[in-house]
XYZ file of C-alpha atoms in Angstrom:
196
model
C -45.989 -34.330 -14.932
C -46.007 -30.881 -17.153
C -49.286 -29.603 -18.114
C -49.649 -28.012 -21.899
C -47.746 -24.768 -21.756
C -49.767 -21.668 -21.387
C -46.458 -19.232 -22.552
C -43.624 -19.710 -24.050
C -40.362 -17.462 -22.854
C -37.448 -17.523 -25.087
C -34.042 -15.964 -24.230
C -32.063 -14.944 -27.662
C -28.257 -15.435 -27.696
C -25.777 -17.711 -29.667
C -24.483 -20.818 -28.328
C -21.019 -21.707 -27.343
C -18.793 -21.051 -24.746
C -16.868 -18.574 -26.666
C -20.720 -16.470 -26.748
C -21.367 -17.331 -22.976
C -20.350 -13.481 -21.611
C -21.110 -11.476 -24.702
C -23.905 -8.858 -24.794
C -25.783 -10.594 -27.500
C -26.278 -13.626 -24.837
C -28.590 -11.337 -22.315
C -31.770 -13.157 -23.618
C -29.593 -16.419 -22.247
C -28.165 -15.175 -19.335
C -31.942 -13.357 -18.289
C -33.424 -16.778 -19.220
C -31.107 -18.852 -16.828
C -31.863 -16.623 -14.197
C -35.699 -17.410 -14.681
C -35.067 -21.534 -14.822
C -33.190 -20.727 -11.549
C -36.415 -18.718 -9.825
C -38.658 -21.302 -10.805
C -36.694 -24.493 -10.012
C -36.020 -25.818 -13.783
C -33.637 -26.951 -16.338
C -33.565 -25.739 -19.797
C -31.753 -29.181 -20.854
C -33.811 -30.775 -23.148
C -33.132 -30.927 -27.067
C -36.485 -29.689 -29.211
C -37.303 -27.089 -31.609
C -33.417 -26.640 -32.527
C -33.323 -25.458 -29.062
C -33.013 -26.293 -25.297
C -36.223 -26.433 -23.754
C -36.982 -27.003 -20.202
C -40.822 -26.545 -18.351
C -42.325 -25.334 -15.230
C -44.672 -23.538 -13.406
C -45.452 -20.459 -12.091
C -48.474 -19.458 -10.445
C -50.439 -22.488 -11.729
C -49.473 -21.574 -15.006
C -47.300 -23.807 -17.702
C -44.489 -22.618 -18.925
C -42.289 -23.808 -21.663
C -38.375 -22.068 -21.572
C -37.045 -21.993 -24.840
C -33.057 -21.374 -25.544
C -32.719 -20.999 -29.360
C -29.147 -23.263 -30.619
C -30.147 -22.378 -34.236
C -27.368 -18.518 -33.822
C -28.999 -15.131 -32.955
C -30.002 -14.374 -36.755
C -32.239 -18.165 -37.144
C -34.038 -17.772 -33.859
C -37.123 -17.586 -35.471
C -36.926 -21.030 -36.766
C -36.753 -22.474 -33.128
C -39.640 -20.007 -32.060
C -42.194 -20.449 -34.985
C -41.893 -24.655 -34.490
C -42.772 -24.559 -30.846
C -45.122 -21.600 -30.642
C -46.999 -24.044 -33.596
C -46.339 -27.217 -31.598
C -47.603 -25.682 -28.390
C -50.432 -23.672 -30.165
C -49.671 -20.930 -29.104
C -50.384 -17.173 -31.020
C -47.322 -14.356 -30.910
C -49.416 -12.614 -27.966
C -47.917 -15.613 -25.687
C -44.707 -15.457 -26.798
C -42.553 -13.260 -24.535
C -38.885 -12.781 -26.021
C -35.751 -11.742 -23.660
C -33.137 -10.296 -25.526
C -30.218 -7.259 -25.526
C -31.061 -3.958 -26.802
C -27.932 -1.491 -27.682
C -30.190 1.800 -27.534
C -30.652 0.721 -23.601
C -27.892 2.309 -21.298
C -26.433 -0.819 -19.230
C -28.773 -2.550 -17.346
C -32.010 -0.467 -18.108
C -34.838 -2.391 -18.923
C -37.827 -2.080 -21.157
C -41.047 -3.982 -21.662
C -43.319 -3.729 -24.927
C -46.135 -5.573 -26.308
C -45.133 -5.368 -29.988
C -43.263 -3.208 -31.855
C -40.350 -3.583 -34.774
C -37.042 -5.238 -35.278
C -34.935 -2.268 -34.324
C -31.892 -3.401 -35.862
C -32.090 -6.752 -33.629
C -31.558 -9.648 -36.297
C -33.071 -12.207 -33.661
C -36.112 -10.252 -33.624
C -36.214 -9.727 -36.981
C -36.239 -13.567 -37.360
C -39.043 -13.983 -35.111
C -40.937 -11.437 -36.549
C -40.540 -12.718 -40.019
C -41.418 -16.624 -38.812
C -44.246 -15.645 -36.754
C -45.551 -12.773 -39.443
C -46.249 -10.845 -37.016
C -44.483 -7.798 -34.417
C -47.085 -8.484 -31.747
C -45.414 -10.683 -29.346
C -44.237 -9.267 -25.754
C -40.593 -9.093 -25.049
C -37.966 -8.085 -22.209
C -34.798 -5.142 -23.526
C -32.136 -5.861 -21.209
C -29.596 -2.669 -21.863
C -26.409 -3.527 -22.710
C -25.057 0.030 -23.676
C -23.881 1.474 -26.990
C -20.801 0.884 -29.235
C -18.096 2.863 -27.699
C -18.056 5.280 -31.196
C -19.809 5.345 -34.265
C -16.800 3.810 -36.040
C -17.001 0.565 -33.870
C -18.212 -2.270 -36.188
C -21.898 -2.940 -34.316
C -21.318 -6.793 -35.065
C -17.893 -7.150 -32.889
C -19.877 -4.621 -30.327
C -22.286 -7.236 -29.773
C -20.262 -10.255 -30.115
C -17.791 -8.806 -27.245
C -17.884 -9.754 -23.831
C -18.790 -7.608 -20.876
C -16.062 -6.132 -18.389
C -15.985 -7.672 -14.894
C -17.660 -4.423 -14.000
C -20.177 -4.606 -16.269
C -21.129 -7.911 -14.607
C -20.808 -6.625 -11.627
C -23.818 -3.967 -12.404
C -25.313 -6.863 -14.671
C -25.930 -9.772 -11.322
C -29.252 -8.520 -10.535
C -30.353 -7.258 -14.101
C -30.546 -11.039 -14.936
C -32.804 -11.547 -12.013
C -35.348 -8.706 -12.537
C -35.616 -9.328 -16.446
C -36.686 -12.591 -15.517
C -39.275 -11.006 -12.883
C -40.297 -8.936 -16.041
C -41.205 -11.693 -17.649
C -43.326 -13.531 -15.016
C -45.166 -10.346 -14.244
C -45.930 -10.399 -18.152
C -47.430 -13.829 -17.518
C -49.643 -12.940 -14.205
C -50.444 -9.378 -14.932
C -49.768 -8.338 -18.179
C -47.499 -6.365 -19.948
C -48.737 -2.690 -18.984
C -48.348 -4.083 -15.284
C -44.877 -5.249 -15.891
C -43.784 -1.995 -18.348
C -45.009 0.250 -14.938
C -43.062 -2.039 -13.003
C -39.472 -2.257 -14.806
C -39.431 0.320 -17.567
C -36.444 2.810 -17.350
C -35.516 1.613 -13.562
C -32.219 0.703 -12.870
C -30.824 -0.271 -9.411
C -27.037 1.250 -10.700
């Protein structure tokens, strides 16, 4: 029996199989990761997304995968943080950040867009910036000519995943210590640390 979900954690990413290994799918991959530590699924169909609950620490909860594409994610996170009742402050998003060398990580309370179009969709269906989230680096466009859409959209090398196996893990520690001691505690924790 789930209790009323005290959190929600969303990983961004696009669905498919074709999306499954590209940088824009960190938020997913991080997000898996996190089902895995706390003994979920995120299997069920709701808010345009797959949802899955559990707890952690005698908190609820609620995992939210967005199916709506990276740039509608907003849509899936503004209908459950209003089912769930939640305000943007308990909203912690995971997603990929290309101004973060590969595998860094960096927590913040709030802040802008940055260039992220999922972001900028939550942002703009929540109307407001102040919701936690989880950077997982995924390293910048090889030059300046390189189109930043097919940068994103491309998959990693095997030895990026190779570097990338226990960034999943620890951006989904990130996010629990967001939950049980805040986000200062978990910025100290994880910012600019890398185990490369």
């Amino acid at each position: 029996m789930f209790g009323k979900p005290q959190w929600i954690v969303v990983g961004l990413g696009n669905p498919g199989k074709q999306y499954q290994r590209t940088r824009h799918n960190a938020g997913f991959r991080a997000l898996e990761a996190l089902a895995r530590q706390c003994g979920c699924r995120v299997d069920k169909g709701k808010f345009q997304s797959l949802v899955g609950q559990c707890s952690f620490q005698g908190l609820w909860l609620a995992l939210l995968a967005p199916q709506t594409y990276m740039n509608l994610s907003g849509d899936a996170v503004a209908q459950a943080a209003r089912f769930y009742h939640l305000p943007p402050e308990r909203v912690i998003v995971l997603c990929d950040d290309v101004s973060l060398s590969l595998g860094r990580l960096r927590v913040r309370a709030e802040g802008s867009a940055g260039g992220h179009n999922g972001l900028k969709s939550i942002i703009a269906r929540l109307g407001s910036q102040s919701f936690p989230r989880v950077k997982i680096g995924v390293g910048d466009k090889p030059h300046p000519d390189y189109d930043m859409a097919d940068w994103v959209l491309s998959a990693f090398s095997q030895r990026d995943e190779t570097i990338l196996d226990p960034v999943w893990d620890r951006a989904a520690e990130a996010a629990l210590t967001i939950v049980t001691q805040g986000v200062e505690a978990a910025a100290n924790r994880f910012n600019g640390k890398a185990d490369l």
